[in-house]
Amino acid sequence: MPKSKFESIYKELKKDIESEKLPYQSLMPSENQLIVRFSCSRNTVRRAISMLAEEGYVQPMHGRGVRVIYTKGTPTSFLIGGIESFHESAQRNAMEHTTRLIRFTELTADEHVSRRTGFPVGTELYFIQRVRSLDGDPCVFDINLFDKTLVPNLTKEICIHSIYDYIEQELGMQIVMSKRQITVERITQIDEDNLALNGYDCLAVVSGQTFNSEGVMFEYTESRHRPDYFCFQTTALRHREKPEDTSEM
Amino acid sequence: MPKSKFESIYKELKKDIESEKLPYQSLMPSENQLIVRFSCSRNTVRRAISMLAEEGYVQPMHGRGVRVIYTKGTPTSFLIGGIESFHESAQRNAMEHTTRLIRFTELTADEHVSRRTGFPVGTELYFIQRVRSLDGDPCVFDINLFDKTLVPNLTKEICIHSIYDYIEQELGMQIVMSKRQITVERITQIDEDNLALNGYDCLAVVSGQTFNSEGVMFEYTESRHRPDYFCFQTTALRHREKPEDTSEM
DNA sequence: GCCGATTTGTCCGTATGTATC
DNA sequence: CGATACATACGGACAAATCGG
């Protein structure tokens, strides 16, 4: 169960929207109505609504109401997003998944590794390469670098199962925030050796850093996806920035 | 100037972080200190902080403080993100940009177009194809579909300049929310004819819908980027969902 | 281990402003 | 103009986590 009130309100409204009890383009009940329905304060319903707005479920209109803009997606390809383990993504997409460990070594960050990953020079790391298969098809090449002092005692068995499970359940560390960037890169020899590329000469690459609840970076990761299994979804609000003074007319 | 208090606080703190007056891994001043500094209520500073947290600038730690986790990026390639026009992206990356209009026609949404774009069947649309060049190098192929009744009187001149400027400044319509998805697709003949592909056989494709301040979709867009000019950045918070009851141990 | 001080997290009630109808 | 609805802001209360003595 959700611990907090705003979260349970958020989830209930979200369910109403996804089930189309509140259909696309309709207006949500007003804040005052929601206050009565959930018997809570205005701040609390507003918090729930703003979470829905950030996710692209609704759009508040000043003085008019809150419009539902959620539409059911069409997940034809493998949907990744957020901070998810491969396990979680695979389960969400209801696909069978296996993992093959290619490399499991240790490494000390030098200047080059540091610039690329963000780990300070000298950090002791685990260096892991894995191939992920979906329904028997090897289509993701995963590279992980973990800070050895923050994620100690990794084993090959853990790497084959789920490292995130180990971190969260065994070590009790909380994974909170990730910064990711998405690029498209030409395949390398090691991609070609390990993945079924189906003639693609590029891969979708999601790379970035992961932080724990203390705001300390403990992982650098790079996932190289075969294009046909890759789809990343996102929503964005436009913050109209006044362009200061660029002397351009 | 920012109209709202929380926004000016947000901007000032953001500036402190970007200028490294508040360096990576340091602790922000406590909420009570910020209340004094900005002479405002606690809710207001908390709102500013939570905005910074969403953007991956800081990470609040219960009972301990708020840690700065911002690091200067290394934008080697063309950075896109959010709801931006090509103009805005190009200016942010300080690159020269030109636009060539390939196609400018009208269209009525049939079943196929509707399923693909989300416009209702029968909607009258403008159909625009443009090639964008950066520093003289044609590297983005843009497809736009606009609802003719919401974005009326488009001309070729506007398409070559900036449609978003026209919408916001001339029509006075506010662009608020966009839903985007990022995929990687094989090149088509029309890509090959119009872009300098440099041997790539795939493109990074950003497609999605754009909504105005009334929560009405007025645009479907598809931007096909040559891989070496494409980089998308994002941050994500992990919401630990209790996995209900998957009978998995 | 306990206790108090500090700090962030949740929630409430209220007042005022602004946009819409 | 008044009623409704969202936006901003304030102040207060209590809870939960952390830290130092």
Coordinates of N, CA and C in Angstrom, one line a residue, chain A residues 62-210:
Chain A
H62 N -5.5 27.2 -16.5 CA -5.8 28.2 -15.5 C -7.2 28.7 -15.7
G63 N -8.0 28.6 -14.6 CA -9.4 29.1 -14.6 C -10.4 28.3 -15.3
R64 N -10.0 27.1 -15.9 CA -10.9 26.4 -16.7 C -11.1 24.9 -16.2
G65 N -10.0 24.3 -15.7 CA -10.1 22.9 -15.3 C -8.9 22.2 -15.7
V66 N -8.9 20.9 -15.5 CA -7.7 20.1 -15.8 C -8.1 19.0 -16.9
R67 N -7.5 19.1 -18.0 CA -7.9 18.2 -19.1 C -7.0 17.0 -19.2
V68 N -7.7 15.9 -19.4 CA -7.0 14.6 -19.6 C -6.4 14.5 -21.0
I69 N -5.1 14.2 -21.1 CA -4.5 14.1 -22.4 C -3.8 12.8 -22.6
Y70 N -4.2 11.8 -21.7 CA -3.5 10.5 -21.8 C -4.2 9.7 -22.9
T71 N -3.4 9.0 -23.8 CA -3.9 8.1 -24.7 C -3.1 6.8 -24.6
K72 N -3.8 5.7 -24.8 CA -3.1 4.4 -24.7 C -2.0 4.3 -25.7
G73 N -0.8 3.9 -25.2 CA 0.3 3.8 -26.1 C 0.2 2.5 -27.0
T74 N 1.0 2.4 -28.0 CA 1.1 1.2 -28.8 C 2.5 0.6 -28.7
P75 N 2.7 -0.2 -27.7 CA 4.1 -0.7 -27.5 C 4.4 -1.8 -28.4
T76 N 4.8 -1.5 -29.6 CA 5.1 -2.5 -30.6 C 6.5 -3.1 -30.4
S77 N 7.4 -2.2 -29.9 CA 8.7 -2.7 -29.7 C 9.1 -2.7 -28.2
F78 N 10.3 -3.0 -27.9 CA 10.7 -3.2 -26.5 C 10.8 -1.8 -25.8
L79 N 10.0 -1.6 -24.8 CA 9.9 -0.3 -24.2 C 10.9 -0.2 -23.1
I80 N 11.8 0.7 -23.2 CA 12.7 0.9 -22.0 C 12.4 2.3 -21.5
G81 N 12.9 2.6 -20.3 CA 12.7 4.0 -19.8 C 12.9 4.0 -18.4
G82 N 13.1 5.2 -17.8 CA 13.3 5.4 -16.4 C 14.6 4.6 -15.9
I83 N 14.6 4.3 -14.6 CA 15.7 3.5 -14.1 C 15.1 2.1 -13.9
E84 N 15.4 1.3 -14.9 CA 14.9 0.0 -14.8 C 16.0 -1.0 -15.0
S85 N 15.9 -2.1 -14.4 CA 16.8 -3.2 -14.7 C 16.3 -3.9 -16.0
F86 N 17.1 -4.6 -16.6 CA 16.7 -5.4 -17.8 C 15.6 -6.3 -17.4
H87 N 15.7 -7.0 -16.3 CA 14.7 -7.8 -15.7 C 13.3 -7.1 -15.7
E88 N 13.3 -6.0 -15.2 CA 12.0 -5.2 -15.0 C 11.5 -4.9 -16.4
S89 N 12.3 -4.4 -17.3 CA 11.8 -4.1 -18.6 C 11.2 -5.3 -19.3
A90 N 12.0 -6.4 -19.2 CA 11.5 -7.6 -19.9 C 10.2 -8.1 -19.3
Q91 N 10.0 -8.0 -18.0 CA 8.8 -8.4 -17.4 C 7.7 -7.5 -17.8
R92 N 7.9 -6.2 -17.8 CA 6.9 -5.3 -18.2 C 6.4 -5.5 -19.6
N93 N 7.3 -6.0 -20.4 CA 6.9 -6.3 -21.8 C 6.5 -7.7 -22.0
A94 N 6.5 -8.5 -20.9 CA 6.0 -9.9 -21.0 C 6.9 -10.7 -22.0
M95 N 8.2 -10.5 -21.9 CA 9.0 -11.3 -22.8 C 10.0 -12.2 -22.0
E96 N 10.4 -13.3 -22.6 CA 11.3 -14.1 -21.9 C 12.7 -13.5 -22.1
H97 N 13.5 -13.6 -21.0 CA 14.8 -13.0 -21.1 C 15.9 -13.9 -20.5
T98 N 17.1 -13.9 -21.1 CA 18.2 -14.6 -20.5 C 19.4 -13.7 -20.6
T99 N 20.4 -14.0 -19.7 CA 21.6 -13.2 -19.6 C 22.9 -14.1 -19.8
R100 N 23.8 -13.6 -20.6 CA 25.0 -14.4 -20.7 C 26.2 -13.4 -20.3
L101 N 27.0 -13.9 -19.4 CA 28.1 -13.1 -18.9 C 29.3 -13.2 -19.8
I102 N 29.8 -12.1 -20.4 CA 30.9 -12.1 -21.3 C 32.2 -11.8 -20.6
R103 N 32.1 -10.9 -19.6 CA 33.3 -10.5 -19.0 C 33.0 -10.0 -17.5
F104 N 33.9 -10.4 -16.6 CA 33.7 -10.0 -15.2 C 35.1 -9.8 -14.6
T105 N 35.6 -8.6 -14.6 CA 36.9 -8.3 -14.1 C 36.9 -7.1 -13.2
E106 N 38.1 -6.8 -12.7 CA 38.2 -5.6 -11.9 C 39.1 -4.6 -12.7
L107 N 39.0 -3.4 -12.2 CA 39.6 -2.3 -13.0 C 39.8 -1.1 -12.1
T108 N 40.9 -0.4 -12.3 CA 41.1 0.9 -11.6 C 41.0 2.1 -12.6
A109 N 40.1 3.0 -12.2 CA 39.8 4.1 -13.2 C 41.1 4.9 -13.4
D110 N 41.5 5.0 -14.7 CA 42.6 5.9 -15.1 C 42.0 7.2 -15.7
E111 N 42.8 8.1 -16.2 CA 42.3 9.3 -16.7 C 41.2 9.2 -17.8
H112 N 41.5 8.2 -18.7 CA 40.5 8.0 -19.8 C 39.2 7.5 -19.3
V113 N 39.2 6.5 -18.4 CA 38.0 5.9 -17.9 C 37.2 7.0 -17.1
S114 N 38.0 7.8 -16.3 CA 37.4 8.8 -15.5 C 36.6 9.8 -16.3
R115 N 37.2 10.3 -17.4 CA 36.6 11.3 -18.2 C 35.3 10.7 -18.8
R116 N 35.4 9.5 -19.2 CA 34.2 8.9 -19.9 C 33.1 8.5 -18.9
T117 N 33.4 8.1 -17.7 CA 32.4 7.6 -16.8 C 32.0 8.6 -15.7
G118 N 32.9 9.5 -15.3 CA 32.6 10.4 -14.2 C 33.2 9.8 -12.9
F119 N 33.7 8.6 -12.8 CA 34.3 8.1 -11.6 C 35.7 8.9 -11.4
P120 N 36.0 9.2 -10.2 CA 37.3 9.8 -9.9 C 38.5 8.9 -10.3
V121 N 39.6 9.5 -10.8 CA 40.8 8.6 -11.1 C 41.2 7.9 -9.8
G122 N 41.4 6.6 -10.0 CA 41.9 5.7 -8.9 C 40.8 4.9 -8.3
T123 N 39.5 5.2 -8.6 CA 38.4 4.4 -8.1 C 38.5 2.9 -8.5
E124 N 38.3 2.0 -7.6 CA 38.4 0.6 -7.9 C 37.0 0.2 -8.4
L125 N 37.0 -0.5 -9.5 CA 35.7 -0.8 -10.1 C 35.6 -2.3 -10.5
Y126 N 34.3 -2.7 -10.6 CA 34.0 -4.0 -11.3 C 33.7 -3.6 -12.7
F127 N 34.1 -4.4 -13.6 CA 33.9 -4.2 -15.1 C 33.1 -5.4 -15.6
I128 N 31.9 -5.2 -16.1 CA 31.1 -6.3 -16.4 C 30.5 -6.1 -17.8
Q129 N 30.6 -7.1 -18.6 CA 29.9 -7.1 -20.0 C 29.0 -8.3 -20.1
R130 N 27.8 -8.0 -20.5 CA 26.8 -9.0 -20.6 C 26.0 -8.9 -21.8
V131 N 25.5 -10.1 -22.3 CA 24.6 -10.1 -23.5 C 23.2 -10.5 -23.0
R132 N 22.2 -9.7 -23.4 CA 20.8 -10.0 -23.0 C 20.0 -10.5 -24.2
S133 N 19.3 -11.5 -23.9 CA 18.5 -12.0 -25.0 C 17.0 -11.9 -24.6
L134 N 16.2 -11.6 -25.6 CA 14.8 -11.6 -25.5 C 14.1 -12.6 -26.4
D135 N 13.4 -13.5 -25.8 CA 12.8 -14.6 -26.5 C 13.9 -15.3 -27.4
G136 N 15.1 -15.5 -26.7 CA 16.2 -16.2 -27.4 C 17.0 -15.5 -28.3
D137 N 16.7 -14.2 -28.5 CA 17.3 -13.4 -29.5 C 18.3 -12.4 -28.8
P138 N 19.6 -12.6 -29.0 CA 20.6 -11.7 -28.3 C 20.6 -10.3 -28.9
C139 N 20.0 -9.3 -28.2 CA 19.8 -8.0 -28.8 C 20.2 -6.8 -28.0
V140 N 20.7 -7.0 -26.8 CA 21.2 -5.9 -26.0 C 22.6 -6.3 -25.4
F141 N 23.6 -5.4 -25.6 CA 24.9 -5.6 -25.0 C 25.1 -4.6 -23.9
D142 N 25.3 -5.1 -22.7 CA 25.3 -4.3 -21.5 C 26.7 -4.2 -21.0
I143 N 27.1 -2.9 -20.7 CA 28.4 -2.7 -20.0 C 28.1 -2.0 -18.7
N144 N 28.6 -2.5 -17.6 CA 28.4 -1.9 -16.3 C 29.8 -1.7 -15.6
L145 N 29.9 -0.6 -14.9 CA 31.1 -0.3 -14.1 C 30.5 0.1 -12.7
F146 N 30.9 -0.7 -11.7 CA 30.4 -0.4 -10.3 C 31.6 -0.1 -9.4
D147 N 31.3 0.9 -8.6 CA 32.3 1.2 -7.6 C 32.4 0.1 -6.6
K148 N 33.6 -0.5 -6.5 CA 33.8 -1.7 -5.7 C 33.5 -1.5 -4.2
T149 N 33.8 -0.3 -3.7 CA 33.6 -0.1 -2.3 C 32.1 0.1 -2.0
L150 N 31.3 0.6 -3.0 CA 29.9 0.8 -2.7 C 29.1 -0.4 -3.1
V151 N 29.6 -1.2 -4.0 CA 28.9 -2.4 -4.4 C 29.8 -3.6 -4.3
P152 N 30.1 -4.0 -3.0 CA 31.1 -5.0 -2.8 C 30.7 -6.4 -3.1
N153 N 31.6 -7.3 -3.3 CA 31.4 -8.8 -3.3 C 30.5 -9.2 -4.4
L154 N 30.6 -8.6 -5.5 CA 29.8 -9.0 -6.7 C 30.4 -10.4 -7.1
T155 N 29.5 -11.2 -7.6 CA 29.9 -12.5 -8.2 C 29.3 -12.7 -9.5
K156 N 29.8 -13.7 -10.2 CA 29.3 -14.1 -11.6 C 27.8 -14.5 -11.5
E157 N 27.5 -15.1 -10.4 CA 26.1 -15.6 -10.3 C 25.1 -14.4 -10.2
I158 N 25.6 -13.4 -9.4 CA 24.7 -12.2 -9.3 C 24.6 -11.5 -10.6
C159 N 25.7 -11.4 -11.4 CA 25.6 -10.8 -12.7 C 24.7 -11.5 -13.6
I160 N 24.6 -12.8 -13.5 CA 23.7 -13.5 -14.4 C 22.2 -13.3 -14.0
H161 N 22.0 -13.2 -12.7 CA 20.7 -13.0 -12.2 C 20.3 -11.5 -12.4
S162 N 20.4 -10.7 -11.3 CA 20.1 -9.3 -11.4 C 20.9 -8.5 -10.4
I163 N 21.7 -7.6 -10.9 CA 22.6 -6.9 -10.1 C 21.8 -5.9 -9.3
Y164 N 20.8 -5.3 -9.9 CA 19.9 -4.3 -9.2 C 19.2 -5.0 -8.0
D165 N 18.7 -6.2 -8.2 CA 18.1 -6.9 -7.1 C 19.1 -7.1 -5.9
Y166 N 20.3 -7.5 -6.3 CA 21.4 -7.7 -5.3 C 21.6 -6.3 -4.5
I167 N 21.7 -5.3 -5.2 CA 22.0 -4.0 -4.6 C 20.9 -3.5 -3.7
E168 N 19.7 -3.7 -4.2 CA 18.6 -3.2 -3.3 C 18.2 -4.2 -2.2
Q169 N 18.2 -5.5 -2.6 CA 17.7 -6.4 -1.5 C 18.8 -6.9 -0.6
E170 N 20.0 -7.2 -1.1 CA 21.1 -7.8 -0.3 C 21.8 -6.6 0.4
L171 N 22.2 -5.7 -0.4 CA 23.0 -4.6 0.2 C 22.2 -3.5 0.9
G172 N 20.9 -3.5 0.6 CA 20.0 -2.5 1.2 C 20.3 -1.1 0.7
M173 N 20.9 -1.0 -0.4 CA 21.2 0.4 -0.9 C 20.0 0.8 -1.8
Q174 N 19.7 2.1 -1.7 CA 18.5 2.6 -2.5 C 19.0 3.3 -3.7
I175 N 18.5 2.9 -4.8 CA 18.8 3.5 -6.1 C 17.8 4.6 -6.3
V176 N 18.2 5.8 -6.5 CA 17.3 7.0 -6.5 C 17.3 7.7 -7.9
M177 N 18.4 8.0 -8.4 CA 18.4 9.0 -9.5 C 19.4 8.5 -10.6
S178 N 19.0 8.6 -11.8 CA 19.9 8.3 -12.9 C 19.9 9.4 -13.9
K179 N 21.1 9.7 -14.5 CA 21.2 10.6 -15.6 C 21.6 9.8 -16.8
R180 N 20.8 9.9 -17.8 CA 21.1 9.1 -19.0 C 21.2 9.9 -20.3
Q181 N 22.0 9.4 -21.2 CA 21.9 10.0 -22.5 C 21.8 9.0 -23.6
I182 N 21.0 9.3 -24.6 CA 20.7 8.4 -25.7 C 21.4 8.9 -27.0
T183 N 22.2 8.0 -27.5 CA 22.9 8.3 -28.8 C 22.7 7.1 -29.7
V184 N 23.1 7.3 -30.9 CA 23.1 6.2 -31.9 C 24.6 6.0 -32.4
E185 N 25.1 4.8 -32.2 CA 26.5 4.6 -32.6 C 26.7 3.5 -33.6
R186 N 27.8 3.6 -34.3 CA 28.1 2.5 -35.2 C 28.5 1.2 -34.4
I187 N 28.2 0.1 -35.0 CA 28.6 -1.2 -34.3 C 30.1 -1.3 -34.2
T188 N 30.5 -2.0 -33.2 CA 31.9 -2.4 -33.1 C 32.1 -3.9 -33.3
Q189 N 33.3 -4.3 -33.2 CA 33.6 -5.7 -33.4 C 32.9 -6.6 -32.3
I190 N 32.9 -6.1 -31.1 CA 32.4 -6.9 -30.0 C 30.9 -6.9 -30.1
D191 N 30.3 -5.9 -30.6 CA 28.8 -5.9 -30.8 C 28.5 -7.0 -31.9
E192 N 29.3 -7.0 -32.9 CA 29.1 -8.0 -34.0 C 29.3 -9.4 -33.5
D193 N 30.2 -9.6 -32.7 CA 30.5 -11.0 -32.2 C 29.4 -11.5 -31.3
N194 N 28.7 -10.6 -30.6 CA 27.8 -11.1 -29.6 C 26.3 -10.9 -29.8
L195 N 26.0 -10.0 -30.7 CA 24.6 -9.8 -31.0 C 24.2 -10.3 -32.3
A196 N 22.9 -10.6 -32.4 CA 22.3 -10.9 -33.7 C 21.9 -9.6 -34.3
L197 N 22.7 -9.1 -35.2 CA 22.5 -7.7 -35.6 C 21.4 -7.5 -36.8
N198 N 21.1 -8.6 -37.4 CA 20.1 -8.6 -38.5 C 20.4 -7.5 -39.5
G199 N 21.7 -7.3 -39.8 CA 22.0 -6.3 -40.8 C 22.1 -4.9 -40.4
Y200 N 21.8 -4.6 -39.2 CA 21.9 -3.2 -38.7 C 23.4 -2.8 -38.6
D201 N 23.8 -1.6 -38.9 CA 25.1 -1.2 -38.7 C 25.2 -0.1 -37.6
C202 N 24.1 0.1 -36.9 CA 24.1 1.0 -35.8 C 23.3 0.4 -34.6
L203 N 23.6 1.0 -33.4 CA 22.9 0.6 -32.2 C 22.4 1.8 -31.5
A204 N 21.3 1.6 -30.8 CA 20.8 2.7 -29.8 C 21.5 2.5 -28.5
V205 N 22.2 3.5 -28.1 CA 23.1 3.4 -26.9 C 22.5 4.3 -25.8
V206 N 22.2 3.7 -24.7 CA 21.8 4.4 -23.5 C 22.9 4.3 -22.5
S207 N 23.5 5.5 -22.2 CA 24.6 5.5 -21.2 C 24.4 6.5 -20.2
G208 N 25.0 6.3 -19.0 CA 24.8 7.3 -18.0 C 25.2 6.8 -16.6
Q209 N 24.9 7.6 -15.6 CA 25.3 7.4 -14.3 C 24.2 7.2 -13.4
T210 N 24.4 6.4 -12.3 CA 23.3 6.1 -11.4 C 23.8 6.5 -10.0

